Coordinates of C-alpha atoms in Angstrom, one line a residue:
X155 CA 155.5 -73.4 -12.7
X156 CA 156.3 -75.9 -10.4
X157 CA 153.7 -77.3 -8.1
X158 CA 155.2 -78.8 -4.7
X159 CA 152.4 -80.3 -1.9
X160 CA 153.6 -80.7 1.7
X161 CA 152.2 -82.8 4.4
X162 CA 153.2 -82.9 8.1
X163 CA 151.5 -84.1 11.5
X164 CA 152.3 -82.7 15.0
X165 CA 153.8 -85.5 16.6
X166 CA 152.2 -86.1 19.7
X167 CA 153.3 -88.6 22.8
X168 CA 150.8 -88.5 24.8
X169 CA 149.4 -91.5 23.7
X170 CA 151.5 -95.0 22.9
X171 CA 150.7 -98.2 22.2
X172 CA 152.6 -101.2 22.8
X173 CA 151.8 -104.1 20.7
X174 CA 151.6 -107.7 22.0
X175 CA 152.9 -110.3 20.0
X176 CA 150.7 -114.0 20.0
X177 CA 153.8 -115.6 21.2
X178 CA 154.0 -117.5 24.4
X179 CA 155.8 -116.6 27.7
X180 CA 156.3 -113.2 26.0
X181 CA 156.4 -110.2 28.2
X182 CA 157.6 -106.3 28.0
X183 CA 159.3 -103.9 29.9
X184 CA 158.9 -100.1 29.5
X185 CA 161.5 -98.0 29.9
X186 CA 161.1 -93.8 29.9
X187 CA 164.8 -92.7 29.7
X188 CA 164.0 -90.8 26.3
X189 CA 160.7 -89.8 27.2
X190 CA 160.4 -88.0 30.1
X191 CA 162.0 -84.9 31.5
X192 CA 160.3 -85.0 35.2
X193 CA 157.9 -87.2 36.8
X194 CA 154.6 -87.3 35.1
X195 CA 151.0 -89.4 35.8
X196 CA 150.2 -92.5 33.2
X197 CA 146.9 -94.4 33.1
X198 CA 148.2 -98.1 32.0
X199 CA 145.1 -100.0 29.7
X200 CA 145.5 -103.1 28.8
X201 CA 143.2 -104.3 25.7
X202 CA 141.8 -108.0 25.1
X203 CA 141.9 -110.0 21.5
X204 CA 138.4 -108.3 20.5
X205 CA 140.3 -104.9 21.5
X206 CA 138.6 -104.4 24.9
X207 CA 140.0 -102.5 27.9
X208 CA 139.8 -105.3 30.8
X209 CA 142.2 -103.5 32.9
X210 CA 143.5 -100.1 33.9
X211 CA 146.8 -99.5 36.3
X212 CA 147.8 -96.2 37.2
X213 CA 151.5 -95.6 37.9
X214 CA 153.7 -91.8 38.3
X215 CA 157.0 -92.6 36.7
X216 CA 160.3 -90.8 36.5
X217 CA 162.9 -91.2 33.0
X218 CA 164.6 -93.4 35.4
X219 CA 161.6 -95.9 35.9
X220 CA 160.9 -99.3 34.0
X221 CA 157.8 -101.1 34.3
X222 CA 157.4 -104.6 33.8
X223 CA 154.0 -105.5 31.9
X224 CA 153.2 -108.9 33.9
X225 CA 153.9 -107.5 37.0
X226 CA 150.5 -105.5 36.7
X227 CA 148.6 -108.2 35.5
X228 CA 147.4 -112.0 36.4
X229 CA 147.0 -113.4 33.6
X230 CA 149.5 -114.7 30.7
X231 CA 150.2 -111.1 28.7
X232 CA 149.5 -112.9 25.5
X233 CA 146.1 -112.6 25.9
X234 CA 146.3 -109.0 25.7
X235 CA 146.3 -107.6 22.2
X236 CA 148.1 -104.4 22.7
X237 CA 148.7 -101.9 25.8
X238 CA 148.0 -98.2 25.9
X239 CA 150.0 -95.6 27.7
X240 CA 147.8 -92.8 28.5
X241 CA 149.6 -89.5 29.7
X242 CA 146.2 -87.3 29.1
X243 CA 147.9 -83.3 29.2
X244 CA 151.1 -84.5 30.9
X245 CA 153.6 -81.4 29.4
X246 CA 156.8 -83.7 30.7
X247 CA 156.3 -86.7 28.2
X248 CA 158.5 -85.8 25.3
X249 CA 159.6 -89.4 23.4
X250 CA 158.9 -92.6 22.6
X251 CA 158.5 -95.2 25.4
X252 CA 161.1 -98.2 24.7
X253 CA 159.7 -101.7 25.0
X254 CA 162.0 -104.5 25.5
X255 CA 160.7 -107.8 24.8
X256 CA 161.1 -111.0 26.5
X257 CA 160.5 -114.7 26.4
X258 CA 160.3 -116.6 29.0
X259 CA 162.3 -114.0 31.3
X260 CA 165.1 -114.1 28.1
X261 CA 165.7 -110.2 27.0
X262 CA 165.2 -110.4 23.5
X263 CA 165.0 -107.5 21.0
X264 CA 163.9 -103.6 21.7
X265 CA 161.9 -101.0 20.0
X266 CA 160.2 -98.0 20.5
X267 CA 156.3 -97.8 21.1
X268 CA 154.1 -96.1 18.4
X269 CA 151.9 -93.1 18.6
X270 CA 148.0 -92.8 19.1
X271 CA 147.3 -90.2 17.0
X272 CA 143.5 -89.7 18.3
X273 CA 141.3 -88.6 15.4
X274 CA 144.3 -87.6 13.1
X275 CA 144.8 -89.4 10.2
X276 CA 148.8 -90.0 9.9
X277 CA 150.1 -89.9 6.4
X278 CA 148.6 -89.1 2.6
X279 CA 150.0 -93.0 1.7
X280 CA 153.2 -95.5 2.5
X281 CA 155.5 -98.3 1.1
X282 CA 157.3 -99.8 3.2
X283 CA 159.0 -103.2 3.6
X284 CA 161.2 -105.7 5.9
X285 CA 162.9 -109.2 5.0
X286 CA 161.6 -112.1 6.7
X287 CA 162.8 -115.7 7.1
X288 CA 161.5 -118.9 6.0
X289 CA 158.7 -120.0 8.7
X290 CA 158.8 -123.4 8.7
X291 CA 161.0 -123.0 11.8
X292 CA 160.0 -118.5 12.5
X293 CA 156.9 -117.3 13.2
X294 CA 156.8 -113.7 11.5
X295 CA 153.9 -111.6 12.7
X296 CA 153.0 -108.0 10.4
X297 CA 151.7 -105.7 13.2
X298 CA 150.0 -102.7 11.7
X299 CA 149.2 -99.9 14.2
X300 CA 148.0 -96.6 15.2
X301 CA 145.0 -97.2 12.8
X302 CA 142.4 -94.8 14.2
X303 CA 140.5 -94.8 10.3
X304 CA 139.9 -97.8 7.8
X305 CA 141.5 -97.8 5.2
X306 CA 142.4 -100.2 1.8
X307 CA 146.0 -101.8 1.9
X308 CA 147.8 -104.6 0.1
X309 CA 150.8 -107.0 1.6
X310 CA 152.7 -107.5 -1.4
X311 CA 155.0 -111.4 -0.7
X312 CA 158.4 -110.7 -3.0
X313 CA 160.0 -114.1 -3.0
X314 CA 163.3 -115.5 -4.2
X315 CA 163.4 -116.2 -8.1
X316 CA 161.1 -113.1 -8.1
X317 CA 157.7 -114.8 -7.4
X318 CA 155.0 -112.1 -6.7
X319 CA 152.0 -112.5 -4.4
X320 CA 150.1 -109.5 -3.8
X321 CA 146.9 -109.4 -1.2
X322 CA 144.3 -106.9 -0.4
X323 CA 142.5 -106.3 2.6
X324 CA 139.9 -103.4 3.8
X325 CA 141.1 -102.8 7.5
X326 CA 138.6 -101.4 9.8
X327 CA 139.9 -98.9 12.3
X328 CA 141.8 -100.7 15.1
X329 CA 144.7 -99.7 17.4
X330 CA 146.7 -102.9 16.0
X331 CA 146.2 -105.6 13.2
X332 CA 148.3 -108.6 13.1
X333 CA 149.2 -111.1 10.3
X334 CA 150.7 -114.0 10.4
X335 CA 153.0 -114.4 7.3
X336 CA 152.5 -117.9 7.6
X337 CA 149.0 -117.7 6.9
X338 CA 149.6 -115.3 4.2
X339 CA 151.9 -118.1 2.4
X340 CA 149.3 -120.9 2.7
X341 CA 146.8 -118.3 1.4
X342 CA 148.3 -118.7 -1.9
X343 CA 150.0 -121.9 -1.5
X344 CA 153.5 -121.0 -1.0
X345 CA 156.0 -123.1 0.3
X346 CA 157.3 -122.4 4.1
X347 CA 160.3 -123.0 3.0
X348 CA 160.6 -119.8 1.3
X349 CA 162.2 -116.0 2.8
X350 CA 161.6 -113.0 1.1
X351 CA 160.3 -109.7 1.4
X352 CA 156.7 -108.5 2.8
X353 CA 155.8 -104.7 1.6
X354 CA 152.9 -102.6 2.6
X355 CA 151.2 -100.7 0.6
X356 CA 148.5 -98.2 0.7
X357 CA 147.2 -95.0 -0.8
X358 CA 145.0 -94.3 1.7
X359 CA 147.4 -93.4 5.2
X360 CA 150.5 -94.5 6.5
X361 CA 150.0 -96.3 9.8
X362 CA 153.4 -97.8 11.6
X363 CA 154.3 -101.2 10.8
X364 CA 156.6 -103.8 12.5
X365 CA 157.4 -107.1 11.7
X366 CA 158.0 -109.6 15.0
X367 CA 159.7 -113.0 14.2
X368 CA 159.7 -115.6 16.4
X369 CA 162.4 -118.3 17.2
X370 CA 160.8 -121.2 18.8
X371 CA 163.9 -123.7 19.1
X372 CA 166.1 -120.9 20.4
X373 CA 163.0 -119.0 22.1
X374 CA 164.4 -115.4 21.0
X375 CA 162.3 -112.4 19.4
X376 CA 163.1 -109.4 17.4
X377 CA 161.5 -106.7 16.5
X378 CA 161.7 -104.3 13.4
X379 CA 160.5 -101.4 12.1
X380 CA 159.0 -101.3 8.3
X381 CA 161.8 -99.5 6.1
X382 CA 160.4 -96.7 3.6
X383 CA 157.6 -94.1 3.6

């Protein structure tokens, strides 16, 4: 007979996180339109470089509410690692917060936040993958989130004439890693000059990943999902 395993999670919303970029002049604005039915209470905690909480804001917000990030805090939002949307037993939140990203007051690129998935671990394993440019000229940030366990991964660099760089890391848990593909390149002593293809891999969970790419001479950001499983 035929053996067929099946794995779900309960998607909850309750929790999001909204990751922060190492970018200059960046900033965010959270919108709720496909999150919230009614009004609903939100403890707003924003988390330092070492992944501390150094402040909390607390806001009630309606699906017709946005919520601009710098307006809550007094110092550049790059020095925050991620933010944290806490609805705690709200029954109204129903969807992912959107986050629309700006640079230097220039709307950039949108995305949805990701999910906190408390002590749940979120997937059996993943590959996934996204294109990114050369970076003499981008800056390309890998943001790994919603990693509430450790786990062993590898960040598998597929560039043109099929050149093949694969590197492992042991990830502690952490609500968001970042690497910078530039630093991945010099790791093994690729040229900058090169695009390609950046794939996650891991048999251990499957955690969302983004990929962030930074235009410095046109000071414009976007903001993709991994594609895969």
């Amino acid at each position: 007979g035929r053996c067929v395993i099946t794995w779900a999670i309960k998607l909850s919303f309750q929790r999001q996180i909204i990751s922060i970029p190492p970018i200059d002049n960046i900033n965010a604005v959270i919108s709720f339109t496909e999150a919230l039915k009614n009004n609903a209470d939100v403890n707003i905690f924003f988390y330092n470089l070492s992944n501390e909480i150094i402040l909390e804001r607390k806001a009630n917000v309606s699906h017709k509410d946005e919520i601009n990030l710098n307006n809550l805090i007094d110092i550049p939002l790059k020095e925050c690692k991620y933010v944290k949307f806490d609805f705690g037993t709200e029954k109204n939140i129903y969807g992912y917060l959107n986050i629309n990203y700006l640079i230097n007051n220039k709307l950039c690129d949108q995305v949805h936040a990701t999910c906190d998935f408390g002590d749940h671990k979120k997937g059996p394993q993943a590959l996934k993958f996204m294109y990114f440019p050369e970076q003499e000229n981008f800056h390309s940030y890998v943001c790994i989130t919603g990693m509430n366990y450790s786990m062993d991964m590898k960040l598998r660099l597929i560039l043109k004439n099929d050149i093949e760089h694969v590197l492992n890391f042991h990830l502690i848990k952490s609500d968001v890693n970042f690497f910078k593909i530039k630093d991945l390149l010099n790791k093994v002593n690729e040229n900058l000059k090169k695009s390609g293809i950046i794939q996650f891999e891991s048999k251990n969970g499957n955690p969302d990943v983004n990929l962030f790419t930074y235009n410095q001479t046109n000071q414009t950001l976007s903001a993709d999902h991994f594609t895969g499983g």
